Amino acid sequence: MSLWRCAPSLPVGTSGCDGSIPLVTDLVASPNGIESLTLGDGLVEARSYDLGGRITSLDVAGLYGYDYLYVPADGSRFREIHDRYSAFGDVAFTFDSLDRLVEMSRIATPGEKTTYAYDLDGNRTRKTTPVEEVE
């Protein structure tokens, strides 16, 4: 399977658009999701899944890659995302009892975290980053 886009000078839907620029080619899918694909620039993206169909790893041509850990083991939310090529890309997530994201932090720099607050209706009311507080 392939996905295409028009040349920049021909917007999608324009008469004469021949779809000459590939966005994605060689797409391979399984019951769990997309296993691999080739991006328009030729880079190959590969994905792995666990038995529950959750993505466990993603790698793009050895340039960047991530491993995903879930908590609880049968849950669908991420606990951590590990960057295979840079420890500074590792991120940990904390959720409250209502499964709302309340904290996100870089594992390599635990003091640098982003926190979230919610009202009684579950609407996010505040986001605080290491640099600023955003209401």
mmCIF file of C-alpha atoms in Angstrom:
data_model
loop_
_atom_site.group_PDB
_atom_site.id
_atom_site.type_symbol
_atom_site.label_atom_id
_atom_site.label_comp_id
_atom_site.label_asym_id
_atom_site.label_seq_id
_atom_site.Cartn_x
_atom_site.Cartn_y
_atom_site.Cartn_z
ATOM 1 C CA MET A 1 0.000 0.000 0.000
ATOM 2 C CA SER A 2 1.200 3.516 -0.755
ATOM 3 C CA LEU A 3 0.011 7.018 0.073
ATOM 4 C CA TRP A 4 0.813 9.903 -2.245
ATOM 5 C CA ARG A 5 0.617 13.688 -2.324
ATOM 6 C CA CYS A 6 0.633 16.131 -5.192
ATOM 7 C CA ALA A 7 3.627 18.156 -6.251
ATOM 8 C CA PRO A 8 3.808 21.421 -4.240
ATOM 9 C CA SER A 9 2.636 23.407 -7.249
ATOM 10 C CA LEU A 10 -0.545 21.314 -7.543
ATOM 11 C CA PRO A 11 -2.816 21.318 -4.479
ATOM 12 C CA VAL A 12 -4.772 18.157 -3.707
ATOM 13 C CA GLY A 13 -7.909 18.035 -5.833
ATOM 14 C CA THR A 14 -6.338 20.023 -8.655
ATOM 15 C CA SER A 15 -6.977 18.659 -12.108
ATOM 16 C CA GLY A 16 -3.777 17.077 -13.371
ATOM 17 C CA CYS A 17 -2.464 16.095 -9.941
ATOM 18 C CA ASP A 18 -0.857 12.750 -10.614
ATOM 19 C CA GLY A 19 0.198 11.903 -7.049
ATOM 20 C CA SER A 20 3.814 11.809 -8.058
ATOM 21 C CA ILE A 21 5.325 12.327 -4.602
ATOM 22 C CA PRO A 22 5.086 9.361 -2.205
ATOM 23 C CA LEU A 23 4.310 10.069 1.450
ATOM 24 C CA VAL A 24 4.404 6.417 2.494
ATOM 25 C CA THR A 25 5.216 3.258 0.554
ATOM 26 C CA ASP A 26 5.706 -0.400 1.431
ATOM 27 C CA LEU A 27 3.194 -0.226 4.277
ATOM 28 C CA VAL A 28 2.941 -3.550 6.120
ATOM 29 C CA ALA A 29 0.052 -3.984 8.556
ATOM 30 C CA SER A 30 -0.919 -6.732 10.980
ATOM 31 C CA PRO A 31 -3.922 -7.177 13.296
ATOM 32 C CA ASN A 32 -2.008 -5.155 15.922
ATOM 33 C CA GLY A 33 -1.326 -2.189 13.651
ATOM 34 C CA ILE A 34 1.302 -0.945 11.245
ATOM 35 C CA GLU A 35 4.440 -3.085 11.445
ATOM 36 C CA SER A 36 6.590 -1.121 9.007
ATOM 37 C CA LEU A 37 6.486 1.524 6.305
ATOM 38 C CA THR A 38 8.833 3.538 4.147
ATOM 39 C CA LEU A 39 8.530 7.307 4.464
ATOM 40 C CA GLY A 40 8.666 9.594 1.442
ATOM 41 C CA ASP A 41 12.308 10.400 2.145
ATOM 42 C CA GLY A 42 13.204 6.698 2.032
ATOM 43 C CA LEU A 43 13.564 6.163 5.781
ATOM 44 C CA VAL A 44 12.049 2.917 7.065
ATOM 45 C CA GLU A 45 9.918 3.015 10.213
ATOM 46 C CA ALA A 46 9.431 -0.234 12.145
ATOM 47 C CA ARG A 47 7.027 -0.825 15.035
ATOM 48 C CA SER A 48 6.563 -3.662 17.535
ATOM 49 C CA TYR A 49 3.499 -4.498 19.609
ATOM 50 C CA ASP A 50 2.741 -6.586 22.688
ATOM 51 C CA LEU A 51 0.043 -9.277 22.819
ATOM 52 C CA GLY A 52 -2.522 -6.627 23.812
ATOM 53 C CA GLY A 53 -1.874 -4.671 20.619
ATOM 54 C CA ARG A 54 -0.081 -1.815 22.390
ATOM 55 C CA ILE A 55 2.954 -0.330 20.684
ATOM 56 C CA THR A 56 6.143 -1.344 22.519
ATOM 57 C CA SER A 57 8.791 0.089 20.217
ATOM 58 C CA LEU A 58 9.238 2.388 17.264
ATOM 59 C CA ASP A 59 12.420 2.831 15.266
ATOM 60 C CA VAL A 60 13.129 5.009 12.232
ATOM 61 C CA ALA A 61 16.205 3.897 10.311
ATOM 62 C CA GLY A 62 18.367 3.913 13.435
ATOM 63 C CA LEU A 63 18.031 7.701 13.615
ATOM 64 C CA TYR A 64 15.537 7.712 16.428
ATOM 65 C CA GLY A 65 13.703 5.042 18.341
ATOM 66 C CA TYR A 66 11.510 4.690 21.393
ATOM 67 C CA ASP A 67 10.527 1.898 23.765
ATOM 68 C CA TYR A 68 7.187 2.216 25.570
ATOM 69 C CA LEU A 69 6.429 0.852 29.057
ATOM 70 C CA TYR A 70 2.885 0.654 30.399
ATOM 71 C CA VAL A 71 1.424 0.650 33.902
ATOM 72 C CA PRO A 72 -0.365 -1.287 35.074
ATOM 73 C CA ALA A 73 0.809 -4.132 32.888
ATOM 74 C CA ASP A 74 -2.697 -4.530 31.451
ATOM 75 C CA GLY A 75 -3.328 -0.781 31.138
ATOM 76 C CA SER A 76 -3.167 1.365 28.056
ATOM 77 C CA ARG A 77 -1.421 4.434 29.444
ATOM 78 C CA PHE A 78 2.309 4.969 29.206
ATOM 79 C CA ARG A 79 4.428 4.941 32.318
ATOM 80 C CA GLU A 80 7.685 5.647 30.551
ATOM 81 C CA ILE A 81 8.979 6.274 27.069
ATOM 82 C CA HIS A 82 12.666 5.496 26.572
ATOM 83 C CA ASP A 83 14.627 7.136 23.776
ATOM 84 C CA ARG A 84 17.083 4.542 22.463
ATOM 85 C CA TYR A 85 19.550 7.125 21.257
ATOM 86 C CA SER A 86 19.508 9.773 23.991
ATOM 87 C CA ALA A 87 18.914 9.460 27.735
ATOM 88 C CA PHE A 88 17.600 13.021 27.672
ATOM 89 C CA GLY A 89 14.634 11.793 25.641
ATOM 90 C CA ASP A 90 13.453 9.386 28.363
ATOM 91 C CA VAL A 91 10.151 10.570 29.840
ATOM 92 C CA ALA A 92 8.191 9.318 32.873
ATOM 93 C CA PHE A 93 4.456 9.883 33.357
ATOM 94 C CA THR A 94 2.393 9.953 36.571
ATOM 95 C CA PHE A 95 -1.391 9.597 36.594
ATOM 96 C CA ASP A 96 -3.935 10.209 39.353
ATOM 97 C CA SER A 97 -6.633 7.769 40.499
ATOM 98 C CA LEU A 98 -8.909 9.045 37.697
ATOM 99 C CA ASP A 99 -6.284 8.237 35.027
ATOM 100 C CA ARG A 100 -5.479 11.895 34.378
ATOM 101 C CA LEU A 101 -1.920 12.899 33.583
ATOM 102 C CA VAL A 102 -0.632 14.882 36.576
ATOM 103 C CA GLU A 103 3.121 14.883 35.961
ATOM 104 C CA MET A 104 5.558 14.412 33.115
ATOM 105 C CA SER A 105 9.290 14.484 33.746
ATOM 106 C CA ARG A 106 12.545 13.794 31.965
ATOM 107 C CA ILE A 107 14.141 10.814 33.685
ATOM 108 C CA ALA A 108 17.671 12.221 33.228
ATOM 109 C CA THR A 109 16.669 15.504 34.894
ATOM 110 C CA PRO A 110 13.968 14.611 37.474
ATOM 111 C CA GLY A 111 13.726 18.158 38.841
ATOM 112 C CA GLU A 112 12.545 19.383 35.459
ATOM 113 C CA LYS A 113 8.933 18.337 35.359
ATOM 114 C CA THR A 114 5.640 19.528 33.974
ATOM 115 C CA THR A 115 2.605 19.222 36.239
ATOM 116 C CA TYR A 116 -1.103 19.419 35.490
ATOM 117 C CA ALA A 117 -4.071 20.313 37.727
ATOM 118 C CA TYR A 118 -7.766 19.659 37.118
ATOM 119 C CA ASP A 119 -11.079 20.980 38.419
ATOM 120 C CA LEU A 120 -13.824 18.736 39.838
ATOM 121 C CA ASP A 121 -15.278 18.261 36.344
ATOM 122 C CA GLY A 122 -11.963 16.926 35.032
ATOM 123 C CA ASN A 123 -11.056 19.999 33.008
ATOM 124 C CA ARG A 124 -7.385 20.890 33.044
ATOM 125 C CA THR A 125 -7.022 24.153 34.931
ATOM 126 C CA ARG A 126 -3.274 24.550 35.144
ATOM 127 C CA LYS A 127 -0.083 23.432 33.455
ATOM 128 C CA THR A 128 3.188 24.235 35.175
ATOM 129 C CA THR A 129 6.466 23.751 33.317
ATOM 130 C CA PRO A 130 10.031 24.172 34.605
ATOM 131 C CA VAL A 131 10.022 27.622 33.009
ATOM 132 C CA GLU A 132 6.504 28.961 33.486
ATOM 133 C CA GLU A 133 3.011 28.392 34.796
ATOM 134 C CA VAL A 134 0.335 28.370 32.129
ATOM 135 C CA GLU A 135 -3.298 28.653 33.246
#
